[in-house]
mmCIF file of C-alpha atoms and ligand atoms in Angstrom:
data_model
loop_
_atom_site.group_PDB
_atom_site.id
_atom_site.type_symbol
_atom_site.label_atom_id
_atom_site.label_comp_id
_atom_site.label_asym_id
_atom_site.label_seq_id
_atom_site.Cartn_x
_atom_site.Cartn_y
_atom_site.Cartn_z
ATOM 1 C CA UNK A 1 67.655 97.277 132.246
ATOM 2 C CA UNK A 2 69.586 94.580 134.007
ATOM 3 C CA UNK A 3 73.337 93.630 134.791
ATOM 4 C CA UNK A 4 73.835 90.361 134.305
ATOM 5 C CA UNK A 5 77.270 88.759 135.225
ATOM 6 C CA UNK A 6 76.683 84.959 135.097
ATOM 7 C CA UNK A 7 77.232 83.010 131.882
ATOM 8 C CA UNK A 8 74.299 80.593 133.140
ATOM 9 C CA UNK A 9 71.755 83.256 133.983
ATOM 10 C CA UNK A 10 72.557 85.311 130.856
ATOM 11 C CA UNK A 11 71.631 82.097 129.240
ATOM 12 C CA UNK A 12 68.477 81.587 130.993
ATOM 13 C CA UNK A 13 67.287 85.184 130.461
ATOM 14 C CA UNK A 14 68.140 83.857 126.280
ATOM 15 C CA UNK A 15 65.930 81.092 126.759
ATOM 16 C CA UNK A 16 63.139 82.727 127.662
ATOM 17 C CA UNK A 17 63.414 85.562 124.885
ATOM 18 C CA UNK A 18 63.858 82.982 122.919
ATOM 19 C CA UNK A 19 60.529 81.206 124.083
ATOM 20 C CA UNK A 20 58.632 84.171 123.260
ATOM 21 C CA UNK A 21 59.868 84.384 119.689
ATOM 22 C CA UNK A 22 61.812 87.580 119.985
ATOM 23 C CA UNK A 23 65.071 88.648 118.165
ATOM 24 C CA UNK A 24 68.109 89.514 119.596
ATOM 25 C CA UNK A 25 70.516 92.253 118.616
ATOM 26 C CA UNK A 26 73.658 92.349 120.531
ATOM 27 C CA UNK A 27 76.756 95.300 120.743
ATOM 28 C CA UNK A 28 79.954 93.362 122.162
ATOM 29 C CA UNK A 29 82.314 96.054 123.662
ATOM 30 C CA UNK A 30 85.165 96.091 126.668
ATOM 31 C CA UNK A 31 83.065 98.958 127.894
ATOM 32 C CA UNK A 32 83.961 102.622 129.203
ATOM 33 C CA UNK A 33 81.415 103.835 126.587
ATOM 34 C CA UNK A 34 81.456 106.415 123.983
ATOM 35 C CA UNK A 35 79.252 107.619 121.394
ATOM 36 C CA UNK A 36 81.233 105.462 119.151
ATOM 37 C CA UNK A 37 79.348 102.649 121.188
ATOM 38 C CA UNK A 38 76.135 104.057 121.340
ATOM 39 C CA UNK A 39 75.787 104.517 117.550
ATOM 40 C CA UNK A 40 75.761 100.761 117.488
ATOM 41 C CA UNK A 41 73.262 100.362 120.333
ATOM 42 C CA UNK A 42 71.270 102.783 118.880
ATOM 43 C CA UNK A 43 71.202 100.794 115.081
ATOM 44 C CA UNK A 44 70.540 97.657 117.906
ATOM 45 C CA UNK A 45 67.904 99.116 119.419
ATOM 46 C CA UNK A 46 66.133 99.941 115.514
ATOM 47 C CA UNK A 47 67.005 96.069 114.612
ATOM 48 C CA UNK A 48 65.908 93.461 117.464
ATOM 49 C CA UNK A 49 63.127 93.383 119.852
ATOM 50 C CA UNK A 50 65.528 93.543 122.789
ATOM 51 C CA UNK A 51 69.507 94.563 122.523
ATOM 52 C CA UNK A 52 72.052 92.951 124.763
ATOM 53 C CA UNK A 53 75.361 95.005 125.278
ATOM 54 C CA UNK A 54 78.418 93.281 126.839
ATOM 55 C CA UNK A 55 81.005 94.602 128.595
ATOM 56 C CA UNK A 56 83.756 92.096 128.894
ATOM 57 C CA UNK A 57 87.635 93.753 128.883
ATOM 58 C CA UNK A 58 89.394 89.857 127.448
ATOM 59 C CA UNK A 59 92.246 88.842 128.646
ATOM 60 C CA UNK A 60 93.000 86.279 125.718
ATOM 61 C CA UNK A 61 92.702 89.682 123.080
ATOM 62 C CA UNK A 62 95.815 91.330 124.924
ATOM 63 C CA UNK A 63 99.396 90.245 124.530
ATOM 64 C CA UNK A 64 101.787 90.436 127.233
ATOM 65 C CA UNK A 65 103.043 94.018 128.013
ATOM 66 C CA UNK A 66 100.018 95.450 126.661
ATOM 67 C CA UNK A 67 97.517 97.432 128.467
ATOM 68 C CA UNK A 68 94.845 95.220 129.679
ATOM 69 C CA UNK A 69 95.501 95.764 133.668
ATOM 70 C CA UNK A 70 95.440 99.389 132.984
ATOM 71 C CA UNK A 71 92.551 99.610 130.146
ATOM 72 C CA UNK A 72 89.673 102.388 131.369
ATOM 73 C CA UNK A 73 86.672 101.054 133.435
ATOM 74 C CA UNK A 74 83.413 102.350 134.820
ATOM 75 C CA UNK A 75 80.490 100.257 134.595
ATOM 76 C CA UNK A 76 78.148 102.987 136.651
ATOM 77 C CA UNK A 77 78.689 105.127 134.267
ATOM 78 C CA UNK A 78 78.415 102.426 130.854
ATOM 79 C CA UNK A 79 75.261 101.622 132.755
ATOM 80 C CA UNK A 80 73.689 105.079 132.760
ATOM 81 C CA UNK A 81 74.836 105.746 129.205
ATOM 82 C CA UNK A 82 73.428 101.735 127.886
ATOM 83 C CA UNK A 83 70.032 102.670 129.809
ATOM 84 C CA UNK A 84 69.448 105.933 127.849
ATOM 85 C CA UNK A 85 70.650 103.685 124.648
ATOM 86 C CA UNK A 86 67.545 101.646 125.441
ATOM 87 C CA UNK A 87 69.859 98.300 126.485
ATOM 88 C CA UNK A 88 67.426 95.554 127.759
ATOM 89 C CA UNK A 89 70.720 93.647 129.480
ATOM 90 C CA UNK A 90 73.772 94.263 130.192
ATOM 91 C CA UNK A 91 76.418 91.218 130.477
ATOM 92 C CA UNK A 92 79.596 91.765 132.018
ATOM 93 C CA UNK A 93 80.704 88.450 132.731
ATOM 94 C CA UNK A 94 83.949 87.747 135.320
ATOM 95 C CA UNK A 95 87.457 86.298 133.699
ATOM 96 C CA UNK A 96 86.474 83.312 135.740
ATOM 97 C CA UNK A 97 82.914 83.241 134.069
ATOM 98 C CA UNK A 98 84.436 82.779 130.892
ATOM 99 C CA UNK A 99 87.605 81.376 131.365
ATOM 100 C CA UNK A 100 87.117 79.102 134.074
ATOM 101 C CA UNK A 101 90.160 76.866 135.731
ATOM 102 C CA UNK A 102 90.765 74.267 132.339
ATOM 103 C CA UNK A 103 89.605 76.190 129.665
ATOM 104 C CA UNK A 104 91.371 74.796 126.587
ATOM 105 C CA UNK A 105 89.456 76.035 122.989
ATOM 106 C CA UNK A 106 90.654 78.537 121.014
ATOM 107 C CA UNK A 107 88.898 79.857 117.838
ATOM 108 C CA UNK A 108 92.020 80.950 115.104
ATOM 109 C CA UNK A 109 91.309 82.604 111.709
ATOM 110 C CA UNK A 110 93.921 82.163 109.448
ATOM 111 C CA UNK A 111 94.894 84.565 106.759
ATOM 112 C CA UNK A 112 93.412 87.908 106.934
ATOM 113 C CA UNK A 113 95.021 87.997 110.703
ATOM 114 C CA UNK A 114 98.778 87.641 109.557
ATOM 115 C CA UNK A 115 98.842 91.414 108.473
ATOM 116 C CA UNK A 116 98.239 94.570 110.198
ATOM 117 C CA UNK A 117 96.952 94.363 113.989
ATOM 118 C CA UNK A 118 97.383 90.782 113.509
ATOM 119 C CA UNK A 119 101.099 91.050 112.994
ATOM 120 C CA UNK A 120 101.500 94.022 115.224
ATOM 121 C CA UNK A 121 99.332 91.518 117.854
ATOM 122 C CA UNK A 122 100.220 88.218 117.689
ATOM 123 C CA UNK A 123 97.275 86.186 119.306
ATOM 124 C CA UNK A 124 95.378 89.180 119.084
ATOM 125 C CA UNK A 125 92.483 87.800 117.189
ATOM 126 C CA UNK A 126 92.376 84.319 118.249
ATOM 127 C CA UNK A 127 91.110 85.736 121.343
ATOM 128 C CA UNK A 128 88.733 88.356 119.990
ATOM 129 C CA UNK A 129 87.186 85.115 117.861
ATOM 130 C CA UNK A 130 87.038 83.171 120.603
ATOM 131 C CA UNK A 131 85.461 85.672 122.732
ATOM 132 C CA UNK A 132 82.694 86.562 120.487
ATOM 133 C CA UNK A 133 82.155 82.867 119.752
ATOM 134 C CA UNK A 134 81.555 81.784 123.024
ATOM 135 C CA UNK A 135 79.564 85.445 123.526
ATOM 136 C CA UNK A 136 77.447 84.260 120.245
ATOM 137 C CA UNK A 137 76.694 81.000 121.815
ATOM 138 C CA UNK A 138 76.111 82.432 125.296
ATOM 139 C CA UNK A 139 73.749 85.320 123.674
ATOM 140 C CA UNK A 140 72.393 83.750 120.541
ATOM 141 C CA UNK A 141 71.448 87.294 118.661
ATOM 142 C CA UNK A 142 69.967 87.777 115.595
ATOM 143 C CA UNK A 143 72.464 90.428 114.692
ATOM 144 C CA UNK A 144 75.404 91.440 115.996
ATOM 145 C CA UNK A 145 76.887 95.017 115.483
ATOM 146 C CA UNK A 146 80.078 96.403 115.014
ATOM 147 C CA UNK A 147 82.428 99.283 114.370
ATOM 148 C CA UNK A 148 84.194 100.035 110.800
ATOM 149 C CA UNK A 149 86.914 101.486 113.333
ATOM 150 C CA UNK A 150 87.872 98.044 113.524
ATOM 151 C CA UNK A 151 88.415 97.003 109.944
ATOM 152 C CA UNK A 152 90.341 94.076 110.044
ATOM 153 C CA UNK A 153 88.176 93.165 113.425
ATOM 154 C CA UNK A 154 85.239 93.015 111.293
ATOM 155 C CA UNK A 155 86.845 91.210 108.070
ATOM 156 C CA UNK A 156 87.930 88.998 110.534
ATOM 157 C CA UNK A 157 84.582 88.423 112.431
ATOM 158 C CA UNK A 158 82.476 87.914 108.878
ATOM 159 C CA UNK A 159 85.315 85.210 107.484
ATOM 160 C CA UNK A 160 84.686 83.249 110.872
ATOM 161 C CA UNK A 161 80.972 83.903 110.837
ATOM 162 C CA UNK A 162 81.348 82.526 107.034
ATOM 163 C CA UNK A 163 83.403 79.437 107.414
ATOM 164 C CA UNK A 164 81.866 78.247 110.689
ATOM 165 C CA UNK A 165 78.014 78.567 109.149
ATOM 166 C CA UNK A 166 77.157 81.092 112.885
ATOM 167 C CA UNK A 167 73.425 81.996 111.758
ATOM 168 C CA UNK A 168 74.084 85.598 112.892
ATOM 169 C CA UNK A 169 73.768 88.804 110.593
ATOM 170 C CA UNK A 170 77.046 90.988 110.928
ATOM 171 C CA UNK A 171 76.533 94.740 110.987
ATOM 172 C CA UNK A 172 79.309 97.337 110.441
ATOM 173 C CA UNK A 173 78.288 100.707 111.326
ATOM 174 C CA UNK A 174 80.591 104.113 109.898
ATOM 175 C CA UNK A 175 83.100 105.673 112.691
ATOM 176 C CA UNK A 176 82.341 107.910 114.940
ATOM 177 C CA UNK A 177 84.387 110.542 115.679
ATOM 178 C CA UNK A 178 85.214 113.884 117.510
ATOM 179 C CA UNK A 179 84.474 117.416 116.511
ATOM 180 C CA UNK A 180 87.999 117.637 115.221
ATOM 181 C CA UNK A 181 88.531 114.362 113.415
ATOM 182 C CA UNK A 182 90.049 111.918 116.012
ATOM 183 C CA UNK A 183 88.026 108.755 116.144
ATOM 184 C CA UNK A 184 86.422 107.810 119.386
ATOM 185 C CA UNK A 185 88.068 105.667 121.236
ATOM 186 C CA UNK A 186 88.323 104.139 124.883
ATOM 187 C CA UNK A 187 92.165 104.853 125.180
ATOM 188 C CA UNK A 188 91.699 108.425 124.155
ATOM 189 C CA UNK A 189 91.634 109.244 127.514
ATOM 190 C CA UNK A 190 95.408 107.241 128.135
ATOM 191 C CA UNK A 191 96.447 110.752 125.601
ATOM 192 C CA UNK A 192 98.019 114.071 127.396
ATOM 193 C CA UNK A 193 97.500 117.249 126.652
ATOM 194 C CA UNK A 194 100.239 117.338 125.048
ATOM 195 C CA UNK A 195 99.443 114.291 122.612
ATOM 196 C CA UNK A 196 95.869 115.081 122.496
ATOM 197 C CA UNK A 197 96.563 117.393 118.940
ATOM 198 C CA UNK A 198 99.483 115.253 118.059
ATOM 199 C CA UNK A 199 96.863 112.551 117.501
ATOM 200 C CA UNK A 200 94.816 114.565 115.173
ATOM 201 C CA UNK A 201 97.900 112.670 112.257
ATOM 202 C CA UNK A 202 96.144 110.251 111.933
ATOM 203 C CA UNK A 203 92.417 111.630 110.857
ATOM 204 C CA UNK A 204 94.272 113.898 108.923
ATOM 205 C CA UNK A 205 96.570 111.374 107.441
ATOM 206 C CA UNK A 206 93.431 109.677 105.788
ATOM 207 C CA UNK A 207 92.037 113.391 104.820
ATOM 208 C CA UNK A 208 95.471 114.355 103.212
ATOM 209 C CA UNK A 209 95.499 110.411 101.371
ATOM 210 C CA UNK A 210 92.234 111.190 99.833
ATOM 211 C CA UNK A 211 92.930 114.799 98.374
ATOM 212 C CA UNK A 212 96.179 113.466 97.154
ATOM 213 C CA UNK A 213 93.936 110.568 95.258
ATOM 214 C CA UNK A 214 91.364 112.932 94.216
ATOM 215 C CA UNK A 215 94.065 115.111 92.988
ATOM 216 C CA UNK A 216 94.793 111.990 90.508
ATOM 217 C CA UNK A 217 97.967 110.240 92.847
ATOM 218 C CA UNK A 218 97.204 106.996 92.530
ATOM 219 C CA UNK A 219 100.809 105.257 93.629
ATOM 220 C CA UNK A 220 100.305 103.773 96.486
ATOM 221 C CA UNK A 221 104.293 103.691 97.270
ATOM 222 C CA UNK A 222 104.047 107.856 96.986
ATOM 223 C CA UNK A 223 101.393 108.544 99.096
ATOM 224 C CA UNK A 224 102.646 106.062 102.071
ATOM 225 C CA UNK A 225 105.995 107.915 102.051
ATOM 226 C CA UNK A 226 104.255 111.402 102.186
ATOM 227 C CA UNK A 227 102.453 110.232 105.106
ATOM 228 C CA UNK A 228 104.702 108.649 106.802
ATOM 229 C CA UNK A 229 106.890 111.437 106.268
ATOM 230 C CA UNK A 230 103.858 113.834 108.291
ATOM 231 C CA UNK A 231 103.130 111.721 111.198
ATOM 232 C CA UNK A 232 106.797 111.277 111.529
ATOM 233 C CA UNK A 233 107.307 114.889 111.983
ATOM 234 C CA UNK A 234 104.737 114.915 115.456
ATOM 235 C CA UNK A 235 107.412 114.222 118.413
ATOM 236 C CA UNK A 236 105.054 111.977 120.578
ATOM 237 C CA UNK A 237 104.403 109.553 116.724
ATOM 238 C CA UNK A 238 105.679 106.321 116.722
ATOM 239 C CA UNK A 239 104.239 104.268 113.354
ATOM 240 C CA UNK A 240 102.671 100.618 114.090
ATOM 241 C CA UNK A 241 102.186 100.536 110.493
ATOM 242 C CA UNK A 242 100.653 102.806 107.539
ATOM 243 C CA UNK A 243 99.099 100.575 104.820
ATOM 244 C CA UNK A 244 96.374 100.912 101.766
ATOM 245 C CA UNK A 245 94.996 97.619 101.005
ATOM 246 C CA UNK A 246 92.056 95.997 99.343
ATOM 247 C CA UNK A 247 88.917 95.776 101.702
ATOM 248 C CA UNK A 248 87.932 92.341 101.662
ATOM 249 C CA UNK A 249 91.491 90.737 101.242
ATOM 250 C CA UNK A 250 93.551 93.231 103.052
ATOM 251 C CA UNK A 251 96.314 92.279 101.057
ATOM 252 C CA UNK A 252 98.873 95.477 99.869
ATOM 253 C CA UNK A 253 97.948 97.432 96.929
ATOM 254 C CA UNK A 254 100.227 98.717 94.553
ATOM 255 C CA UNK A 255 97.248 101.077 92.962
ATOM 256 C CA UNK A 256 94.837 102.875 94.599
ATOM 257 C CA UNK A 257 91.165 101.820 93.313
ATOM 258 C CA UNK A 258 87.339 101.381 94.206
ATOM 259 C CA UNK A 259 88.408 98.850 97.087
ATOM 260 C CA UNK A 260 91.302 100.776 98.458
ATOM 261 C CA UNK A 261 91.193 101.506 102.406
ATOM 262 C CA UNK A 262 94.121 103.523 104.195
ATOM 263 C CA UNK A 263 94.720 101.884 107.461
ATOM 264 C CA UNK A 264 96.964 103.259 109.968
ATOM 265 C CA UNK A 265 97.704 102.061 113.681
ATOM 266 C CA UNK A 266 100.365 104.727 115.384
ATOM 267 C CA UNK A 267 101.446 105.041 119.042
ATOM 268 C CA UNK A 268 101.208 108.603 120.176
ATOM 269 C CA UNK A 269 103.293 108.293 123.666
ATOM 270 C CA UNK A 270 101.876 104.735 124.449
ATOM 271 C CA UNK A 271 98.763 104.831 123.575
ATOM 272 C CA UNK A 272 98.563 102.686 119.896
ATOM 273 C CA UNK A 273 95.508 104.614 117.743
ATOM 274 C CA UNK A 274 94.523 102.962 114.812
ATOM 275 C CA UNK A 275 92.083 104.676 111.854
ATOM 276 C CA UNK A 276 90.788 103.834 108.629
ATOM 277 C CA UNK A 277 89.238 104.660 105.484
ATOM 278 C CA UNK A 278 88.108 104.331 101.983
ATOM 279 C CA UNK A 279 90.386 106.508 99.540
ATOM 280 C CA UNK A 280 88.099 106.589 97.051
ATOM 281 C CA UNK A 281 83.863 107.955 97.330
HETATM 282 P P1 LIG B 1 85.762 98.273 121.954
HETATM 283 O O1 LIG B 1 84.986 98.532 123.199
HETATM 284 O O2 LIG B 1 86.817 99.277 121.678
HETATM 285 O O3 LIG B 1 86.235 96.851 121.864
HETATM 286 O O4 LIG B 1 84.735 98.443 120.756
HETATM 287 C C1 LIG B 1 83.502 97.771 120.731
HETATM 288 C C2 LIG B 1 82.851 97.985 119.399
HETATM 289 O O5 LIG B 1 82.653 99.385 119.189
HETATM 290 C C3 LIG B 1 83.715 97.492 118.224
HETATM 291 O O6 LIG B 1 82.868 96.896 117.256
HETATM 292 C C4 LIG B 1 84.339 98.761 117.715
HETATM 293 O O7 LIG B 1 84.669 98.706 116.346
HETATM 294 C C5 LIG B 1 83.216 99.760 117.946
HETATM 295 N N1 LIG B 1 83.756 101.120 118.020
HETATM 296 C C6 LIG B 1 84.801 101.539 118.786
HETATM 297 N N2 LIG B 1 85.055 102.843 118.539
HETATM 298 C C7 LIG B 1 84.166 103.239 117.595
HETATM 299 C C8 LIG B 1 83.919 104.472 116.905
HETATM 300 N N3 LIG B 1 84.653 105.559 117.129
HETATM 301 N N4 LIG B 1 82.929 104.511 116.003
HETATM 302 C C9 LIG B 1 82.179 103.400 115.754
HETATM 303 N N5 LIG B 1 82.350 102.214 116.355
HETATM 304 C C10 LIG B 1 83.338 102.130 117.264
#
């Protein structure tokens, strides 16, 4: 495995995969890895003849006040855990690499980004799209993998695929979680003691949404204000928002059906958790 930090050797190292007619599968991540992570490298590993992993914590993703001076790193120990994974390179460009001085081209979804994270972020996913544009163009996979613990991330990232005709194959694997529910998640480890079970609302949110809709609950208006009510009741809770919307348009459901997904995003102290999932099997 190598580390490659340099946007024009990365692309050299493309060229001559490329040359030798092999396909690329490629995990993009901001790093300090978790099983979460290596689910995806592993599905990389089983779908391209050599898997790329980057490690890139981007600026243009994080709004001001949020926590990108303060967001977990360790690149020894990502590198240890993407060699096992069977990585063939690592890239963890510099800021500078990929923003350098006069940088000026943003990529913008419209749409699907007004509502949930994308309110909650502004600017949020105009630089997660521009990131994994110029990271497509850099890396030129075959397929690119991602996490369902992103939702609207990965609504976002097929509508952009989509519209701007990128000739790579978008993957979204399941979420991976702890023993007791809580999804993995880099900024688990921001969570005290303290707030460590107070997170636990928000698996459990989605677990008490489902019974509720198995039970035969199907207003949507009903079972937000039951949750709502719950994660309320945890002292370190703050809500970001709690919504159930359709899974390709995101848009607000009055109903629960088929195409219903719960999606929460709560503080617990400061750290903002988000979770998802279908309501219905
Ligand atoms: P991040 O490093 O948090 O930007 O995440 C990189 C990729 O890993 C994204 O596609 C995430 O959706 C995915 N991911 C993060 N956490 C999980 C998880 N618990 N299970 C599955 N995929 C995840």
């Amino acid at each position: 495995m190598i580390i490659i930090k340099s946007v024009s050797e990365m692309q050299q190292w493309v060229a001559s995969v490329r040359g030798a007619a092999e396909a690329i599968s490629f995990v993009p991540t901001m790093g300090f890895l978790h099983q979460g992570h290596v689910s995806l490298l592993d599905e990389g590993r089983r779908r391209g003849d050599k898997l790329v992993l980057s490690i890139f914590v981007n600026p243009t993703q994080f709004g001001q006040g949020e926590d990108f001076e303060d967001y977990p790193r360790d690149l020894q120990q990502d590198s240890q855990l993407a060699e096992q994974a069977g990585v063939d390179v690592i890239f963890a460009p510099t800021a500078k690499q990929m923003y350098p001085n006069g940088y000026a081209t943003y990529v913008d979804v419209e749409g699907i980004t007004n509502t949930l994270c994308g309110a909650s972020r502004p600017g949020h996913f105009r630089g997660v799209c521009t990131v994994v544009s110029k990271l497509f163009n850099i890396i030129q996979p075959q397929v690119a993998i991602f996490g369902q613990k992103d939702f609207q991330q990965l609504a976002v990232i097929q509508r952009m695929i989509q519209d701007l005709n990128l000739p790579v194959e978008i993957l979204g694997l399941p979420i991976y979680r702890e023993s007791d529910g809580l999804a993995m998640s880099s900024r688990n480890v921001y969570l005290t003691e303290v707030q460590r079970p107070q997170a636990l609302v928000l698996s459990q949110s989605l677990a008490r949404a489902r019974e509720l809709v198995a039970a035969g609950q199907k207003d949507v208006a009903a079972i937000i204000l039951e949750l709502k009510t719950k994660i309320n009741q945890q002292p370190a809770a703050r809500i970001d928002y709690v919504q159930i919307c359709h899974q390709l348009t995101l848009k607000d459901q009055l109903d629960v059906d088929n195409d219903s997904v719960l999606l929460l995003a709560v503080y617990i102290g400061k750290t903002r958790l988000i979770d998802n999932g279908f309501l219905v099997d």
